[in-house]
Amino acid sequence: MTNAAEIDPNHLDFDPDALRAKYRAERDKRLRPEGNDQYRRIEGSLAHYAEDPYGGVTPRAPREDFTEILIIGGGFGGLVTAARLKEAGFSDLRLLEHGGDFGGTWYWNRYPGAACDTEAPIYLPLCEEVGYVPSHKFAYQPEILEHARRIGRHYDLYDGALFHTAVTDLRWNDDAQEWVIATNRGDALRARFVIMSNGPLNTPKLPGVPGIESFKGHTFHTSRWDYAYTGGSAEGGLSGLADKRVAIIGTGATAVQCIPHLGASARALYVFQRTPSSIDVRNNRPTDPAWAASLQPGWQRERMENFNILTSGGIVEQDLVMDGWTEIIRNLISMANFRGTAIPREEVPRLMELADFQKMNAIRARVDAIVEDPATAEALKPWYRQFCKRPCFHDEYLPTFNRPNVHLIDTQGQGVERITETGVVANGVETPVDCIIFATGFEVGTAFTHRAGYDVTGQDGLKLSEAWAGGMRSLHGLLVHGFPNLMITSNAQSGFTTNFPHAMDERAQHMAYLLRALKARSAHILEATEAGQNAWVDTMLKASRASESFQAECTPGYYNNEGKPNPLSVQNGSYGRGPVRFFQLLEAWRDAGAFEGLEFR
Ligand code: NDP
């Protein structure tokens, strides 16, 4: 990572006021009145953008059967939940998955260069349980997808899985005390318990610019990579592009990973940029076999917790992971050391901001050091606080702009204007291309029912969309009053950590605990009480205020509802005191044994 030297807050080599003003000006250029409505849903004439290019749908007869537990989603969330439930003795499980195999985001996102950005030994869940140590610090997509399959095999989850199966309706039958699940494959399934693990960032989106349908060349979204057209594989070697002029729209975390491969293979590559990403050092490397052999039982949990404490602002004796995520916290600690004192609480935000300025100065200096053309280098510099957008880590992205066939088309925050039959228009100029690749991300903050593809009908016909119309209401993000025997695993009203699978595992273990407790009482129903749910919403609202002003000052993106912080974002967001406190809170709730806010019947 880019080393940030110790800061003496009283003798800075930069002007914080000037940086604040520059950040504000860059943000203001990008604010759009239409906010999150600027994007187009993939439906109707655009529906083909979401089709599965990786494998045909195997015909099967519709199913009508009963399972004790049905899990919606076969990504890491669904897999870890199923694994922990199996370990807890629940064997009658069915998983429904929209993709053609397990893997979730790693099934869909097979673009060349796709890899995890959180180090693999803590990101790949259940490594110790399945006996696996990742091959690299940051594993590539094929290895991660294979790990998802490995979990599926290890825990015998394939037998109960239905792939290429999307839920279209989920309804509680109070007479039978069971859920009834309809799917796009004509299934009429029943289950005592349903766990929703739909995942975030699961619905790709397109920019709301005119002309997308009129383009006569080839086009696809990065989450549905068309290797039949580009040739090559997730490792690159896109030989089909050797004679092609390719446009890529978007420069987020996805584009950063695939652009080096496009640059290496395409005859010409045009990168349409609205906002540059911050690109820190990646320093990926193969796993040292001696280190792998030295690992002691419990190593993965210890490492995950070490990372989680550090990235939540806590202090640990040793930073085990040592990556870009933990670095900003190490900077802060180094400031405290410089001063030889503990940091007074009220000074933390100011020192965090200074550490952030220093970090982003180093990120911008790295652009100058790598990109040869000064104008291109200037355009690639990000002007916002590091966590306003997803930080990226890459060693080949910036050098790609030194290739003579690669052209950055910076739009000064305005984005592409339209698509024509033959190309892309930006800054009033049309660039003719053979292929347009949309690296424009996924729906965030749109209606839950649209992202999931179904609504949920609970007791007395209550719809989840109605129950949540004024904001999400739940106990711990997991249980909802009026929706018995339904559990939801997501970041909302729950502990969020950069290392998603860690939080998924904590929730999975909590769900297994709840179902075991239910069984021990010979009860059949568990449900959040209204009072328990109200109390949790209050806790959420009190805990989360701190991030609001930070979000409002950020450049637009999906982290801040495209620059229009949603009045419901605190209630619908993650627990504001951080994942460490959230996991401790769940543990204390279990230890208390009172099941406060929960009813067993
Ligand atoms: P993002 O939403 O982060 O990026 C979308 C990009 O499209 C942005 O650069 C955006 O610009 C640009 N864009 C949108 N509309 C236009 C337009 N009209 N003209 C030009 N550009 C436009 O999506 P990604 O798929 O890159 O990433 C989504 C998330 O997925 C990440 O934040 C991360 O959480 C996850 N991810 C994780 C990876 C990993 O772990 N290794 C790898 C890849 C993704 P602007 O910034 O101005 O809005």
Tab-separated table of C-alpha atoms in Angstrom, residues 3-453:
chain	number	residue	atom	x	y	z
A	3	ASN	CA	2.920	4.435	2.798
A	4	ALA	CA	1.643	7.390	4.688
A	5	ALA	CA	4.174	8.962	6.960
A	6	GLU	CA	3.353	9.960	10.489
A	7	ILE	CA	1.401	13.218	10.596
A	8	ASP	CA	2.117	16.031	12.961
A	9	PRO	CA	-1.318	17.698	13.012
A	10	ASN	CA	0.296	21.010	13.927
A	11	HIS	CA	2.777	21.058	11.034
A	12	LEU	CA	0.997	19.806	7.931
A	13	ASP	CA	2.541	19.848	4.454
A	14	PHE	CA	-0.895	20.435	2.898
A	15	ASP	CA	-3.700	22.937	3.297
A	16	PRO	CA	-6.836	21.229	4.696
A	17	ASP	CA	-9.055	24.207	3.803
A	18	ALA	CA	-7.933	24.150	0.179
A	19	LEU	CA	-8.597	20.413	-0.015
A	20	ARG	CA	-12.024	20.801	1.567
A	21	ALA	CA	-12.903	23.475	-1.016
A	22	LYS	CA	-11.651	21.335	-3.908
A	23	TYR	CA	-13.633	18.317	-2.679
A	24	ARG	CA	-16.771	20.442	-2.398
A	25	ALA	CA	-16.341	21.863	-5.915
A	26	GLU	CA	-15.809	18.399	-7.405
A	27	ARG	CA	-18.852	17.046	-5.556
A	28	ASP	CA	-21.030	19.964	-6.698
A	29	LYS	CA	-20.097	19.322	-10.347
A	30	ARG	CA	-21.511	15.804	-9.981
A	31	LEU	CA	-24.748	16.453	-8.070
A	32	ARG	CA	-27.767	15.729	-10.268
A	33	PRO	CA	-31.326	16.676	-9.437
A	34	GLU	CA	-32.558	13.229	-10.477
A	35	GLY	CA	-30.228	11.491	-7.958
A	36	ASN	CA	-30.728	7.745	-7.940
A	37	ASP	CA	-33.458	8.017	-10.612
A	38	GLN	CA	-30.790	8.699	-13.233
A	39	TYR	CA	-30.336	4.957	-13.843
A	40	ARG	CA	-32.343	2.585	-16.024
A	41	ARG	CA	-33.654	-0.700	-14.805
A	42	ILE	CA	-32.824	-3.734	-16.815
A	43	GLU	CA	-36.289	-4.785	-17.970
A	44	GLY	CA	-38.467	-4.683	-21.061
A	45	SER	CA	-36.406	-3.943	-24.173
A	46	LEU	CA	-33.240	-4.135	-22.025
A	47	ALA	CA	-34.082	-7.483	-20.332
A	48	HIS	CA	-31.450	-9.371	-22.339
A	49	TYR	CA	-28.710	-7.524	-20.384
A	50	ALA	CA	-29.577	-9.692	-17.345
A	51	GLU	CA	-29.725	-13.080	-19.058
A	52	ASP	CA	-27.304	-15.774	-17.903
A	53	PRO	CA	-24.498	-16.162	-20.475
A	54	TYR	CA	-22.686	-18.863	-18.472
A	55	GLY	CA	-24.884	-21.892	-18.927
A	56	GLY	CA	-28.234	-22.904	-20.330
A	57	VAL	CA	-31.177	-23.532	-18.061
A	58	THR	CA	-31.635	-27.282	-17.500
A	59	PRO	CA	-35.282	-28.201	-18.045
A	60	ARG	CA	-37.010	-29.726	-15.011
A	61	ALA	CA	-40.557	-30.409	-13.881
A	62	PRO	CA	-42.072	-27.971	-11.364
A	63	ARG	CA	-41.718	-29.120	-7.742
A	64	GLU	CA	-44.354	-29.277	-5.062
A	65	ASP	CA	-42.790	-30.309	-1.801
A	66	PHE	CA	-42.178	-29.386	1.828
A	67	THR	CA	-38.829	-28.614	3.471
A	68	GLU	CA	-38.194	-27.629	7.039
A	69	ILE	CA	-35.915	-24.710	6.073
A	70	LEU	CA	-35.810	-22.989	2.704
A	71	ILE	CA	-33.015	-20.530	1.970
A	72	ILE	CA	-33.390	-18.000	-0.829
A	73	GLY	CA	-29.963	-17.296	-2.309
A	74	GLY	CA	-26.970	-19.548	-2.886
A	75	GLY	CA	-24.201	-16.956	-2.563
A	76	PHE	CA	-21.885	-16.893	0.433
A	77	GLY	CA	-24.741	-15.650	2.665
A	78	GLY	CA	-27.003	-18.605	1.853
A	79	LEU	CA	-24.121	-21.084	1.896
A	80	VAL	CA	-22.718	-20.011	5.261
A	81	THR	CA	-26.217	-20.005	6.749
A	82	ALA	CA	-26.888	-23.497	5.403
A	83	ALA	CA	-23.507	-24.692	6.687
A	84	ARG	CA	-24.088	-23.384	10.218
A	85	LEU	CA	-27.609	-24.850	10.259
A	86	LYS	CA	-26.288	-28.241	9.179
A	87	GLU	CA	-23.663	-28.081	11.909
A	88	ALA	CA	-26.479	-27.316	14.361
A	89	GLY	CA	-28.292	-30.483	13.305
A	90	PHE	CA	-30.808	-29.147	10.776
A	91	SER	CA	-30.589	-31.386	7.736
A	92	ASP	CA	-33.854	-30.757	5.856
A	93	LEU	CA	-32.722	-27.741	3.839
A	94	ARG	CA	-33.505	-26.428	0.400
A	95	LEU	CA	-31.623	-23.616	-1.343
A	96	LEU	CA	-33.082	-21.649	-4.227
A	97	GLU	CA	-30.617	-19.820	-6.447
A	98	HIS	CA	-31.183	-17.543	-9.426
A	99	GLY	CA	-27.836	-18.488	-10.992
A	100	GLY	CA	-26.897	-21.843	-12.468
A	101	ASP	CA	-24.702	-22.841	-9.504
A	102	PHE	CA	-23.714	-21.659	-6.042
A	103	GLY	CA	-21.588	-18.526	-5.825
A	104	GLY	CA	-23.968	-15.556	-6.008
A	105	THR	CA	-21.978	-12.478	-6.957
A	106	TRP	CA	-19.022	-14.726	-7.851
A	107	TYR	CA	-21.231	-16.736	-10.197
A	108	TRP	CA	-22.358	-13.640	-12.072
A	109	ASN	CA	-19.264	-11.440	-11.986
A	110	ARG	CA	-16.814	-13.388	-14.160
A	111	TYR	CA	-15.310	-10.418	-15.944
A	112	PRO	CA	-11.586	-10.737	-16.672
A	113	GLY	CA	-9.498	-9.837	-13.636
A	114	ALA	CA	-12.337	-10.252	-11.103
A	115	ALA	CA	-10.856	-10.888	-7.667
A	116	CYS	CA	-11.660	-10.200	-4.037
A	117	ASP	CA	-10.361	-6.968	-2.532
A	118	THR	CA	-10.473	-8.167	1.061
A	119	GLU	CA	-7.692	-10.652	1.627
A	120	ALA	CA	-8.805	-14.162	0.680
A	121	PRO	CA	-7.782	-15.946	3.906
A	122	ILE	CA	-10.437	-13.919	5.741
A	123	TYR	CA	-12.827	-13.325	2.826
A	124	LEU	CA	-13.372	-16.945	1.764
A	125	PRO	CA	-15.742	-18.286	4.406
A	126	LEU	CA	-15.383	-21.608	6.229
A	127	CYS	CA	-11.785	-22.172	5.115
A	128	GLU	CA	-10.919	-24.218	8.190
A	129	GLU	CA	-14.172	-26.175	8.093
A	130	VAL	CA	-13.615	-27.295	4.501
A	131	GLY	CA	-9.823	-27.573	4.836
A	132	TYR	CA	-8.745	-24.930	2.360
A	133	VAL	CA	-6.136	-22.185	2.267
A	134	PRO	CA	-6.497	-19.715	-0.647
A	135	SER	CA	-3.751	-19.696	-3.270
A	136	HIS	CA	-3.193	-15.900	-3.218
A	137	LYS	CA	-3.593	-13.026	-0.791
A	138	PHE	CA	-6.334	-11.775	-3.135
A	139	ALA	CA	-7.984	-14.734	-4.858
A	140	TYR	CA	-9.323	-14.540	-8.401
A	141	GLN	CA	-12.944	-15.210	-9.323
A	142	PRO	CA	-12.558	-18.815	-10.591
A	143	GLU	CA	-10.991	-19.838	-7.268
A	144	ILE	CA	-13.697	-18.031	-5.281
A	145	LEU	CA	-16.483	-19.622	-7.330
A	146	GLU	CA	-14.849	-23.005	-6.818
A	147	HIS	CA	-14.731	-22.327	-3.076
A	148	ALA	CA	-18.495	-21.697	-3.099
A	149	ARG	CA	-18.945	-25.064	-4.826
A	150	ARG	CA	-16.566	-26.646	-2.299
A	151	ILE	CA	-18.795	-25.451	0.560
A	152	GLY	CA	-21.819	-26.808	-1.321
A	153	ARG	CA	-20.171	-30.222	-1.670
A	154	HIS	CA	-18.702	-30.322	1.832
A	155	TYR	CA	-22.054	-29.632	3.487
A	156	ASP	CA	-24.099	-31.726	1.000
A	157	LEU	CA	-26.080	-28.746	-0.147
A	158	TYR	CA	-26.374	-29.679	-3.825
A	159	ASP	CA	-29.122	-32.252	-3.203
A	160	GLY	CA	-31.518	-29.675	-1.832
A	161	ALA	CA	-30.602	-26.936	-4.305
A	162	LEU	CA	-32.692	-25.665	-7.198
A	163	PHE	CA	-30.650	-23.534	-9.608
A	164	HIS	CA	-31.861	-21.051	-12.198
A	165	THR	CA	-34.802	-20.677	-9.888
A	166	ALA	CA	-36.045	-17.262	-8.840
A	167	VAL	CA	-38.736	-16.668	-6.247
A	168	THR	CA	-41.790	-14.850	-7.599
A	169	ASP	CA	-43.980	-14.971	-4.496
A	170	LEU	CA	-43.518	-15.745	-0.803
A	171	ARG	CA	-46.647	-16.056	1.338
A	172	TRP	CA	-47.378	-17.172	4.911
A	173	ASN	CA	-50.201	-19.700	5.269
A	174	ASP	CA	-51.475	-19.200	8.801
A	175	ASP	CA	-53.713	-22.296	8.764
A	176	ALA	CA	-50.886	-24.641	7.849
A	177	GLN	CA	-48.293	-22.514	9.727
A	178	GLU	CA	-45.919	-22.635	6.795
A	179	TRP	CA	-44.545	-20.533	3.990
A	180	VAL	CA	-45.666	-21.060	0.386
A	181	ILE	CA	-43.069	-20.198	-2.229
A	182	ALA	CA	-43.760	-19.716	-5.944
A	183	THR	CA	-40.913	-19.549	-8.475
A	184	ASN	CA	-40.284	-18.693	-12.090
A	185	ARG	CA	-40.041	-22.451	-12.757
A	186	GLY	CA	-43.651	-23.083	-11.753
A	187	ASP	CA	-42.725	-24.552	-8.354
A	188	ALA	CA	-45.180	-24.484	-5.462
A	189	LEU	CA	-42.890	-25.134	-2.502
A	190	ARG	CA	-43.713	-25.117	1.187
A	191	ALA	CA	-41.414	-24.601	4.160
A	192	ARG	CA	-41.654	-24.183	7.939
A	193	PHE	CA	-38.901	-21.545	7.940
A	194	VAL	CA	-37.639	-19.246	5.208
A	195	ILE	CA	-34.312	-17.433	5.278
A	196	MET	CA	-33.848	-14.658	2.762
A	197	SER	CA	-30.265	-14.138	1.649
A	198	ASN	CA	-30.880	-12.101	-1.470
A	199	GLY	CA	-27.609	-10.216	-1.246
A	200	PRO	CA	-26.834	-6.590	-2.041
A	201	LEU	CA	-25.642	-5.469	-5.485
A	202	ASN	CA	-27.526	-8.315	-7.177
A	203	THR	CA	-29.487	-6.370	-9.810
A	204	PRO	CA	-27.378	-4.763	-12.561
A	205	LYS	CA	-28.354	-1.323	-13.820
A	206	LEU	CA	-27.652	0.860	-16.861
A	207	PRO	CA	-27.180	4.607	-17.201
A	208	GLY	CA	-30.354	6.487	-18.039
A	209	VAL	CA	-28.956	7.930	-21.257
A	210	PRO	CA	-30.903	7.942	-24.514
A	211	GLY	CA	-30.120	5.608	-27.373
A	212	ILE	CA	-29.011	2.408	-25.628
A	213	GLU	CA	-31.488	0.336	-27.677
A	214	SER	CA	-30.333	1.940	-30.932
A	215	PHE	CA	-26.704	0.756	-30.746
A	216	LYS	CA	-26.016	-1.628	-33.621
A	217	GLY	CA	-22.756	-3.046	-32.344
A	218	HIS	CA	-22.225	-5.576	-29.553
A	219	THR	CA	-22.964	-4.708	-25.925
A	220	PHE	CA	-23.236	-6.279	-22.470
A	221	HIS	CA	-23.017	-5.507	-18.729
A	222	THR	CA	-19.853	-6.538	-16.859
A	223	SER	CA	-21.857	-8.882	-14.595
A	224	ARG	CA	-22.868	-10.915	-17.667
A	225	TRP	CA	-19.520	-11.034	-19.467
A	226	ASP	CA	-19.831	-12.286	-23.036
A	227	TYR	CA	-16.751	-14.474	-23.547
A	228	ALA	CA	-18.320	-15.845	-26.747
A	229	TYR	CA	-17.684	-12.355	-28.174
A	230	THR	CA	-14.486	-11.283	-26.401
A	231	GLY	CA	-12.742	-14.657	-26.349
A	232	GLY	CA	-10.396	-15.460	-23.479
A	233	SER	CA	-11.387	-16.168	-19.907
A	234	ALA	CA	-11.418	-14.649	-16.435
A	235	GLU	CA	-7.608	-14.741	-16.706
A	236	GLY	CA	-7.708	-12.446	-19.751
A	237	GLY	CA	-6.431	-13.184	-23.277
A	238	LEU	CA	-9.486	-11.585	-24.916
A	239	SER	CA	-8.415	-12.534	-28.448
A	240	GLY	CA	-11.830	-11.729	-29.928
A	241	LEU	CA	-11.165	-8.023	-29.313
A	242	ALA	CA	-7.913	-7.845	-31.293
A	243	ASP	CA	-9.644	-6.050	-34.169
A	244	LYS	CA	-12.293	-4.257	-32.106
A	245	ARG	CA	-12.819	-0.705	-30.840
A	246	VAL	CA	-14.243	-1.128	-27.349
A	247	ALA	CA	-15.927	1.411	-25.057
A	248	ILE	CA	-16.261	0.804	-21.343
A	249	ILE	CA	-18.605	3.081	-19.397
A	250	GLY	CA	-17.827	3.433	-15.693
A	251	THR	CA	-14.651	3.412	-13.626
A	252	GLY	CA	-15.782	1.791	-10.367
A	253	ALA	CA	-14.283	-1.276	-8.676
A	254	THR	CA	-15.426	-3.580	-11.500
A	255	ALA	CA	-14.001	-1.468	-14.314
A	256	VAL	CA	-10.710	-1.064	-12.449
A	257	GLN	CA	-10.244	-4.828	-12.473
A	258	CYS	CA	-11.220	-5.522	-16.086
A	259	ILE	CA	-9.756	-2.466	-17.851
A	260	PRO	CA	-6.154	-3.797	-17.760
A	261	HIS	CA	-7.303	-6.911	-19.646
A	262	LEU	CA	-9.346	-4.894	-22.128
A	263	GLY	CA	-6.392	-2.573	-22.663
A	264	ALA	CA	-4.082	-5.517	-23.287
A	265	SER	CA	-6.413	-7.156	-25.836
A	266	ALA	CA	-8.532	-4.568	-27.660
A	267	ARG	CA	-7.403	-2.816	-30.808
A	268	ALA	CA	-8.589	0.393	-29.157
A	269	LEU	CA	-10.107	0.940	-25.724
A	270	TYR	CA	-12.078	4.064	-24.786
A	271	VAL	CA	-12.652	4.455	-21.047
A	272	PHE	CA	-15.592	6.792	-20.308
A	273	GLN	CA	-15.039	8.226	-16.856
A	274	ARG	CA	-17.426	10.260	-14.721
A	275	THR	CA	-15.605	10.024	-11.373
A	276	PRO	CA	-12.174	8.447	-10.919
A	277	SER	CA	-11.733	5.710	-8.328
A	278	SER	CA	-8.948	5.829	-5.747
A	279	ILE	CA	-6.364	3.242	-6.724
A	280	ASP	CA	-4.043	2.065	-3.988
A	281	VAL	CA	-1.299	-0.541	-4.090
A	282	ARG	CA	-2.479	-4.150	-4.305
A	283	ASN	CA	0.709	-6.153	-3.943
A	284	ASN	CA	-1.019	-9.461	-4.578
A	285	ARG	CA	1.141	-12.515	-4.006
A	286	PRO	CA	0.889	-16.284	-3.804
A	287	THR	CA	0.292	-17.771	-0.388
A	288	ASP	CA	3.514	-18.811	1.292
A	289	PRO	CA	3.252	-22.609	1.751
A	290	ALA	CA	5.276	-22.381	4.987
A	291	TRP	CA	2.761	-19.869	6.375
A	292	ALA	CA	-0.142	-22.086	5.298
A	293	ALA	CA	1.484	-25.089	7.006
A	294	SER	CA	2.029	-23.110	10.192
A	295	LEU	CA	-1.640	-22.204	10.709
A	296	GLN	CA	-3.115	-23.400	13.979
A	297	PRO	CA	-6.765	-24.319	14.583
A	298	GLY	CA	-8.862	-21.184	15.002
A	299	TRP	CA	-6.578	-19.169	12.716
A	300	GLN	CA	-9.316	-17.925	10.408
A	301	ARG	CA	-11.600	-16.620	13.145
A	302	GLU	CA	-8.652	-14.952	14.883
A	303	ARG	CA	-7.597	-13.274	11.644
A	304	MET	CA	-11.157	-12.186	10.774
A	305	GLU	CA	-11.646	-10.685	14.208
A	306	ASN	CA	-8.272	-8.952	14.113
A	307	PHE	CA	-9.208	-7.305	10.788
A	308	ASN	CA	-12.679	-6.429	12.008
A	309	ILE	CA	-11.458	-4.752	15.182
A	310	LEU	CA	-8.872	-2.753	13.276
A	311	THR	CA	-11.217	-1.648	10.483
A	312	SER	CA	-13.810	-0.663	13.099
A	313	GLY	CA	-11.338	1.775	14.649
A	314	GLY	CA	-10.189	-0.492	17.469
A	315	ILE	CA	-6.636	-1.193	18.546
A	316	VAL	CA	-4.901	-4.557	18.273
A	317	GLU	CA	-1.372	-5.518	19.175
A	318	GLN	CA	-0.543	-6.736	15.691
A	319	ASP	CA	-2.205	-6.042	12.339
A	320	LEU	CA	-2.357	-9.592	10.940
A	321	VAL	CA	-3.812	-8.704	7.529
A	322	MET	CA	-1.793	-5.540	6.759
A	323	ASP	CA	-3.665	-4.306	3.715
A	324	GLY	CA	-5.069	-1.037	2.414
A	325	TRP	CA	-8.230	-1.354	4.511
A	326	THR	CA	-6.346	-1.493	7.785
A	327	GLU	CA	-3.825	1.145	6.748
A	328	ILE	CA	-5.959	4.208	7.385
A	329	ILE	CA	-6.515	3.035	10.948
A	330	ARG	CA	-2.794	2.387	11.354
A	331	ASN	CA	-2.223	5.996	10.243
A	332	LEU	CA	-4.464	7.235	12.984
A	333	ILE	CA	-2.674	5.131	15.558
A	334	SER	CA	0.663	6.428	14.331
A	335	MET	CA	-0.622	9.969	14.947
A	336	ALA	CA	-1.497	9.008	18.479
A	337	ASN	CA	2.014	7.618	18.921
A	338	PHE	CA	3.515	10.796	17.554
A	339	ARG	CA	1.748	12.738	20.222
A	340	GLY	CA	2.532	10.094	22.787
A	341	THR	CA	-1.006	10.274	24.141
A	342	ALA	CA	-4.347	8.595	23.728
A	343	ILE	CA	-6.496	10.573	21.284
A	344	PRO	CA	-9.207	12.601	23.036
A	345	ARG	CA	-12.585	11.459	21.707
A	346	GLU	CA	-13.577	14.885	20.358
A	347	GLU	CA	-10.389	15.106	18.296
A	348	VAL	CA	-10.894	11.818	16.468
A	349	PRO	CA	-13.022	13.155	13.544
A	350	ARG	CA	-10.501	15.951	12.801
A	351	LEU	CA	-7.529	13.593	12.949
A	352	MET	CA	-9.362	11.049	10.800
A	353	GLU	CA	-9.938	13.780	8.223
A	354	LEU	CA	-6.255	14.765	8.260
A	355	ALA	CA	-5.190	11.139	7.906
A	356	ASP	CA	-7.652	10.841	5.020
A	357	PHE	CA	-6.260	13.966	3.281
A	358	GLN	CA	-2.776	12.598	3.635
A	359	LYS	CA	-3.808	9.200	2.319
A	360	MET	CA	-5.594	10.686	-0.698
A	361	ASN	CA	-2.581	12.938	-1.390
A	362	ALA	CA	-0.494	9.764	-1.581
A	363	ILE	CA	-3.095	8.155	-3.881
A	364	ARG	CA	-2.950	11.211	-6.167
A	365	ALA	CA	0.854	11.266	-6.110
A	366	ARG	CA	0.797	7.627	-7.179
A	367	VAL	CA	-1.190	8.617	-10.293
A	368	ASP	CA	1.477	11.194	-11.202
A	369	ALA	CA	4.239	8.670	-10.621
A	370	ILE	CA	2.685	6.040	-12.918
A	371	VAL	CA	0.689	7.785	-15.654
A	372	GLU	CA	3.002	9.394	-18.211
A	373	ASP	CA	0.661	11.884	-19.886
A	374	PRO	CA	0.127	14.772	-17.414
A	375	ALA	CA	-3.422	15.582	-18.593
A	376	THR	CA	-4.494	11.947	-18.294
A	377	ALA	CA	-2.862	11.732	-14.862
A	378	GLU	CA	-4.706	14.843	-13.699
A	379	ALA	CA	-8.039	13.432	-14.880
A	380	LEU	CA	-7.450	10.150	-13.026
A	381	LYS	CA	-7.039	11.829	-9.630
A	382	PRO	CA	-9.878	11.359	-7.156
A	383	TRP	CA	-10.930	14.385	-5.121
A	384	TYR	CA	-13.012	13.083	-2.227
A	385	ARG	CA	-12.524	11.311	1.072
A	386	GLN	CA	-11.364	7.752	0.643
A	387	PHE	CA	-14.518	6.078	1.963
A	388	CYS	CA	-16.930	8.228	-0.055
A	389	LYS	CA	-16.552	5.576	-2.754
A	390	ARG	CA	-15.344	2.019	-2.706
A	391	PRO	CA	-11.522	2.222	-2.412
A	392	CYS	CA	-9.783	0.177	-5.111
A	393	PHE	CA	-6.445	-1.633	-5.001
A	394	HIS	CA	-4.695	-2.408	-8.266
A	395	ASP	CA	-1.206	-2.415	-9.731
A	396	GLU	CA	-2.025	-2.713	-13.450
A	397	TYR	CA	-4.939	-0.267	-13.783
A	398	LEU	CA	-3.013	3.024	-13.874
A	399	PRO	CA	-0.198	1.718	-16.153
A	400	THR	CA	-2.886	0.668	-18.661
A	401	PHE	CA	-3.351	4.367	-19.494
A	402	ASN	CA	0.237	4.457	-20.797
A	403	ARG	CA	-0.710	2.083	-23.619
A	404	PRO	CA	-1.042	3.833	-26.971
A	405	ASN	CA	-4.327	2.007	-27.721
A	406	VAL	CA	-6.027	3.110	-24.481
A	407	HIS	CA	-7.849	6.447	-24.353
A	408	LEU	CA	-9.355	8.016	-21.241
A	409	ILE	CA	-12.432	10.053	-22.083
A	410	ASP	CA	-12.956	12.096	-18.949
A	411	THR	CA	-16.388	13.708	-18.784
A	412	GLN	CA	-15.668	16.160	-15.944
A	413	GLY	CA	-18.263	14.512	-13.753
A	414	GLN	CA	-21.021	14.717	-16.377
A	415	GLY	CA	-21.020	11.160	-17.739
A	416	VAL	CA	-21.855	9.956	-21.210
A	417	GLU	CA	-24.616	11.905	-22.947
A	418	ARG	CA	-26.101	9.329	-25.253
A	419	ILE	CA	-25.529	6.241	-27.301
A	420	THR	CA	-25.941	6.284	-31.066
A	421	GLU	CA	-26.224	3.465	-33.600
A	422	THR	CA	-22.464	3.530	-33.954
A	423	GLY	CA	-20.910	4.777	-30.739
A	424	VAL	CA	-20.876	6.773	-27.513
A	425	VAL	CA	-21.290	10.542	-27.170
A	426	ALA	CA	-19.537	12.411	-24.356
A	427	ASN	CA	-18.378	16.030	-24.089
A	428	GLY	CA	-20.397	16.603	-27.283
A	429	VAL	CA	-18.191	14.255	-29.323
A	430	GLU	CA	-19.128	10.856	-30.721
A	431	THR	CA	-16.593	8.038	-30.406
A	432	PRO	CA	-17.395	5.251	-32.895
A	433	VAL	CA	-16.975	1.761	-31.383
A	434	ASP	CA	-17.753	-1.886	-32.154
A	435	CYS	CA	-18.619	-2.852	-28.584
A	436	ILE	CA	-19.960	-1.066	-25.485
A	437	ILE	CA	-19.392	-2.620	-22.066
A	438	PHE	CA	-21.477	-1.203	-19.229
A	439	ALA	CA	-19.528	-1.209	-15.952
A	440	THR	CA	-22.278	0.898	-14.407
A	441	GLY	CA	-22.932	-1.132	-11.284
A	442	PHE	CA	-25.993	-2.397	-9.475
A	443	GLU	CA	-29.243	-1.117	-8.032
A	444	VAL	CA	-28.922	0.274	-4.521
A	445	GLY	CA	-31.708	2.086	-2.712
A	446	THR	CA	-34.404	1.057	-5.187
A	447	ALA	CA	-37.530	-0.776	-3.998
A	448	PHE	CA	-36.679	-3.958	-2.153
A	449	THR	CA	-39.382	-5.784	-4.126
A	450	HIS	CA	-37.704	-4.881	-7.396
A	451	ARG	CA	-34.247	-5.969	-6.314
A	452	ALA	CA	-35.563	-9.219	-4.818
A	453	GLY	CA	-38.070	-9.868	-7.602
